[in-house]
GROMACS .gro file of C-alpha atoms in nm:
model
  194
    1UNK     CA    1  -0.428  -0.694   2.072
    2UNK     CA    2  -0.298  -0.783   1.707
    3UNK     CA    3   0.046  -0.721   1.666
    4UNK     CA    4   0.071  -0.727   1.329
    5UNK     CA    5  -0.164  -0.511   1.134
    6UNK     CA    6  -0.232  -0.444   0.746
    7UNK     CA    7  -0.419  -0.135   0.644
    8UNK     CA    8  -0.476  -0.148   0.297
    9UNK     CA    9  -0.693   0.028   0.038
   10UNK     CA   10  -0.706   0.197  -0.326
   11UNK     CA   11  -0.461   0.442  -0.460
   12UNK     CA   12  -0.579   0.791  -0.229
   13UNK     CA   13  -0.753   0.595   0.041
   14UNK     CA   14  -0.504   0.797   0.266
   15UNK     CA   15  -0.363   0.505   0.362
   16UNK     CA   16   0.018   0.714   0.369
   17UNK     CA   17  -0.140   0.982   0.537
   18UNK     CA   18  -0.277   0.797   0.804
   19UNK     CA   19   0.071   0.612   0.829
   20UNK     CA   20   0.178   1.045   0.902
   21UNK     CA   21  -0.060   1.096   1.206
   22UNK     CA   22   0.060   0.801   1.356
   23UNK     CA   23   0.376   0.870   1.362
   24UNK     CA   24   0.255   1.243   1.454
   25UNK     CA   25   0.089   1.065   1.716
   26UNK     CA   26   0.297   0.832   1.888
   27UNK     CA   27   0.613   1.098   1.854
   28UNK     CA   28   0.349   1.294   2.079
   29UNK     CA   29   0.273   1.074   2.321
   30UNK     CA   30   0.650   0.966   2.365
   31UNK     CA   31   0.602   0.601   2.185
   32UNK     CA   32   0.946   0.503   2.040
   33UNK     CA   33   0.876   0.422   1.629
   34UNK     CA   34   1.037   0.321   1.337
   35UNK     CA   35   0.931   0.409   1.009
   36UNK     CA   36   1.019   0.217   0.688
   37UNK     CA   37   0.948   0.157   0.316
   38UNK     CA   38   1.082  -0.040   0.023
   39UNK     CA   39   1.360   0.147  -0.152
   40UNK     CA   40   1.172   0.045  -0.454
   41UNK     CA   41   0.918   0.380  -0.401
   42UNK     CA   42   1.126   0.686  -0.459
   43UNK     CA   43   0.860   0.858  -0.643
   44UNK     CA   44   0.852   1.218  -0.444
   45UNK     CA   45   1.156   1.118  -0.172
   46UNK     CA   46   1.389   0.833  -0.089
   47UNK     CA   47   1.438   0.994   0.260
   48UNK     CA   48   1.033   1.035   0.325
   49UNK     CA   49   0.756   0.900   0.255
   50UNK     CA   50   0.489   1.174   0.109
   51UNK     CA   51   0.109   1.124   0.103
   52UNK     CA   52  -0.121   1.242  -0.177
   53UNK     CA   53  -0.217   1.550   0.069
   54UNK     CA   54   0.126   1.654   0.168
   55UNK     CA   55   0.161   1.455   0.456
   56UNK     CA   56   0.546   1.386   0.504
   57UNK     CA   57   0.690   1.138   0.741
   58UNK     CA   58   1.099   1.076   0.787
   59UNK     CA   59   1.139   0.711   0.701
   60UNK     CA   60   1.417   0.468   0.595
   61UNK     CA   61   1.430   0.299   0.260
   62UNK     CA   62   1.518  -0.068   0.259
   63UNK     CA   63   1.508  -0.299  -0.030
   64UNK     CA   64   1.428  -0.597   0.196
   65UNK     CA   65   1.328  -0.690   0.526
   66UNK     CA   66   1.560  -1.012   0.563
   67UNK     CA   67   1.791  -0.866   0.829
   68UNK     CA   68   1.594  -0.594   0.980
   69UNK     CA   69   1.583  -0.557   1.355
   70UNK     CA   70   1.398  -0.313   1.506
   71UNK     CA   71   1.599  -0.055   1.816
   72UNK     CA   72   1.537  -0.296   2.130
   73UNK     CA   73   1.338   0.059   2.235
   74UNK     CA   74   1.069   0.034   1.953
   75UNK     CA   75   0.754  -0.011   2.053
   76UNK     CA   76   0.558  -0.004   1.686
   77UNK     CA   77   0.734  -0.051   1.312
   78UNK     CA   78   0.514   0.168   1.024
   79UNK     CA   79   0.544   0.001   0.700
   80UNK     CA   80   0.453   0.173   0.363
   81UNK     CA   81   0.394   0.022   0.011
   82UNK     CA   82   0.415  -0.291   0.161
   83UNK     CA   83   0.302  -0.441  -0.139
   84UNK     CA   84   0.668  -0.386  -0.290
   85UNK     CA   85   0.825  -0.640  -0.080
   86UNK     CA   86   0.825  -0.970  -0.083
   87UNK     CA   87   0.646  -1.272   0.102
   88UNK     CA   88   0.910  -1.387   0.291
   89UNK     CA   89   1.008  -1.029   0.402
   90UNK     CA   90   0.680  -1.047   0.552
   91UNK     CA   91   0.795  -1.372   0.754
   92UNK     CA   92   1.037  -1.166   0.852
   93UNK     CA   93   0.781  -0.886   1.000
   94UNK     CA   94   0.620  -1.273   1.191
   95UNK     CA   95   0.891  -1.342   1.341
   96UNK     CA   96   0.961  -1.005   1.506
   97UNK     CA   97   0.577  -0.973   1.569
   98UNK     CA   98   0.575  -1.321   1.773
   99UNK     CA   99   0.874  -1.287   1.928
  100UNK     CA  100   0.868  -0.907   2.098
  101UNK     CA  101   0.609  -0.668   2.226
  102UNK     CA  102   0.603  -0.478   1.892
  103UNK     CA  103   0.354  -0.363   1.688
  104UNK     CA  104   0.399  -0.423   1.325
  105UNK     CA  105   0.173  -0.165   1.125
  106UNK     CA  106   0.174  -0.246   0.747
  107UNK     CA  107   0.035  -0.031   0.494
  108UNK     CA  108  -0.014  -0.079   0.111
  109UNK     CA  109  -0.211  -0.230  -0.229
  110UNK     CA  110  -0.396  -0.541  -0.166
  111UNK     CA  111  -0.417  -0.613  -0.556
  112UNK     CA  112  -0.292  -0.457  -0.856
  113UNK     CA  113  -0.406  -0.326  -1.174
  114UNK     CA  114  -0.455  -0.653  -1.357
  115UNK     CA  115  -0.711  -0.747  -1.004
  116UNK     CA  116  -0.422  -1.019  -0.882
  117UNK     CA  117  -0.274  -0.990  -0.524
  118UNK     CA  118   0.028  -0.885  -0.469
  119UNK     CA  119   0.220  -1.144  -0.318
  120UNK     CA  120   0.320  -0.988  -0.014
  121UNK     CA  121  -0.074  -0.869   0.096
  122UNK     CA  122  -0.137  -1.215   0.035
  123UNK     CA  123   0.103  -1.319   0.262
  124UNK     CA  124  -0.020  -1.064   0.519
  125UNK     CA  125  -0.355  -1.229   0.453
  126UNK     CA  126  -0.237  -1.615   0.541
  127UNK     CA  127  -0.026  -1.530   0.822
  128UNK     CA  128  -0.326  -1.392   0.984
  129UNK     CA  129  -0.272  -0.988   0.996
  130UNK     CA  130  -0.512  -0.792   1.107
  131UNK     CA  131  -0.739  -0.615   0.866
  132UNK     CA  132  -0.852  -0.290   0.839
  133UNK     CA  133  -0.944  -0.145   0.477
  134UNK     CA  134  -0.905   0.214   0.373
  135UNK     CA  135  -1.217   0.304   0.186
  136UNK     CA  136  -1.234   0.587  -0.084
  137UNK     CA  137  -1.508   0.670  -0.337
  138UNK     CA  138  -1.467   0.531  -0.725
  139UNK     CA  139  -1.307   0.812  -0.933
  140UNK     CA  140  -1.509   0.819  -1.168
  141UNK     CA  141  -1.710   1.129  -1.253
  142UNK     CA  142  -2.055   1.111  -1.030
  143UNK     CA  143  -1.999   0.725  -0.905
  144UNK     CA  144  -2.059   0.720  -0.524
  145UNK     CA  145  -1.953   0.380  -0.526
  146UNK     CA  146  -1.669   0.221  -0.291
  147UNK     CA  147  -1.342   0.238  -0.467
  148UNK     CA  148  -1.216  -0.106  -0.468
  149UNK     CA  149  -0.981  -0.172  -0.817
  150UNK     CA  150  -0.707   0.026  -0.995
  151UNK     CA  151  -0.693   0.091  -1.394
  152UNK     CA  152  -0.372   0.135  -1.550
  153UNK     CA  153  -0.344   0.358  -1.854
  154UNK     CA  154  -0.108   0.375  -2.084
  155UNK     CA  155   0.011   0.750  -2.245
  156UNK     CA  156  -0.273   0.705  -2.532
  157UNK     CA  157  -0.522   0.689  -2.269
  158UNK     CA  158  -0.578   0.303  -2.314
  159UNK     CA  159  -0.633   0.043  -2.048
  160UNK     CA  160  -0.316  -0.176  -1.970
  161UNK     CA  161  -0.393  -0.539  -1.943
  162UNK     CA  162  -0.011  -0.686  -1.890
  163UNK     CA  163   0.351  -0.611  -1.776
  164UNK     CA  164   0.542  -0.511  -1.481
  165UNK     CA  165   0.314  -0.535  -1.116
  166UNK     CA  166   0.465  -0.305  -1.012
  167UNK     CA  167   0.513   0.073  -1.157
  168UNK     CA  168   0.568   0.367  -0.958
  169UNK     CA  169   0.359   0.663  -0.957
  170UNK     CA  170  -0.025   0.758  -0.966
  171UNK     CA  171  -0.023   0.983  -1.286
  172UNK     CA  172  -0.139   0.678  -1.499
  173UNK     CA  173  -0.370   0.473  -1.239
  174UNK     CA  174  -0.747   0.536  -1.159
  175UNK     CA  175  -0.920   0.412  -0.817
  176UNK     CA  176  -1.288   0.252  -0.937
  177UNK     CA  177  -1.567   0.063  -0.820
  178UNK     CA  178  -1.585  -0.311  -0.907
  179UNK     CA  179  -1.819  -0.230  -1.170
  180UNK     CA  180  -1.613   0.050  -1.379
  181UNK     CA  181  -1.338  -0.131  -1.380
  182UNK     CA  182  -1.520  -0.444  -1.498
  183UNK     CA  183  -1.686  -0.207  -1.812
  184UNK     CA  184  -1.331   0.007  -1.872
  185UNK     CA  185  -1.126  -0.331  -1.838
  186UNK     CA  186  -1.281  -0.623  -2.008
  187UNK     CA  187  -1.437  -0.378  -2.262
  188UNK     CA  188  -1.069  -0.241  -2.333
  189UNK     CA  189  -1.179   0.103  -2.259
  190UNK     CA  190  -0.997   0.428  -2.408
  191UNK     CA  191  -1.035   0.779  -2.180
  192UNK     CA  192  -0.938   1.098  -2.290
  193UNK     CA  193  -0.838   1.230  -1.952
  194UNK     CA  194  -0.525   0.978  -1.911
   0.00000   0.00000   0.00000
């Protein structure tokens, strides 16, 4: 079995949620657990990580990996928003994965809003994680399509082609198909419901 894992999907694939019945889960069956995420996503708690349907999990905030060591008890680490660290944090996560009988359980963005990787999925990718994508339908209005790309708005409603990676909070991001984003993107869309 993999021991290092990387769940990763659009913005409201559930990907936080299903991070929650895990631990739900392995509290219940008595499996010791650790749950983390980067102190960089304090958007609804510093203390807990929250999923889009209310799903709240106890977790600690770190801003980096680089001297983490799991309890000598823990049997599986749960990583959120692994996105926001950085690749050699996830050499880090390697390193513990190869060298005890943990599972490492990664959860997060695999690209951004501008369709680059973010470097730490990318690093998940070369060092051979496991992966399992989160699928969720495009959110725009009567696409059935698989969700696959974010869109970034600005307050004006206007597509965001540049700046900062990463930006906390979903207020201003849509989940679309390859296609939408490939008409609202390159055609510099406008909407009026951002």
């Amino acid at each position: 079995m993999a021991t290092l894992h990387f769940f990763y999907g659009v913005m409201g694939s559930s990907k936080s949620a299903l991070l929650g019945i895990n631990a739900f889960n392995f509290n219940h069956t008595g499996n010791s657990f650790e749950v983390i995420k980067p102190q960089t996503d304090n958007r609804d708690s510093t203390t807990e990580i929250v999923s889009r349907i209310g799903v709240k999990t106890p977790a600690t905030a770190l801003k980096t990996l680089k001297n983490y060591i799991p309890k000598p008890e823990t049997q599986f680490v749960l990583i959120d928003e692994v996105q926001f660290f950085t690749p050699k944090d996830i050499d880090r996560l390697v390193a513990i994965a190869d060298s005890r009988d943990i599972r490492i359980m990664c959860y997060g963005l695999m690209i951004d809003s501008n369709e680059k990787m973010f470097p730490a999925a990318k690093r998940l990718v070369e060092v051979g994680a496991k992966l399992h994508r989160m699928e969720s339908v495009c959110q725009i209005d009567g696409c059935t399509h698989l969700a696959t790309h974010h869109l970034r708005f600005d307050n004006n409603g206007n597509v965001i082609h540049r700046g900062q990676q990463i930006a906390i909070g979903a207020d201003q991001y849509l989940s679309t198909c390859r296609k939408h984003f490939n008409e609202m993107y390159y055609k510099n869309y406008k909407t009026k419901t951002h």
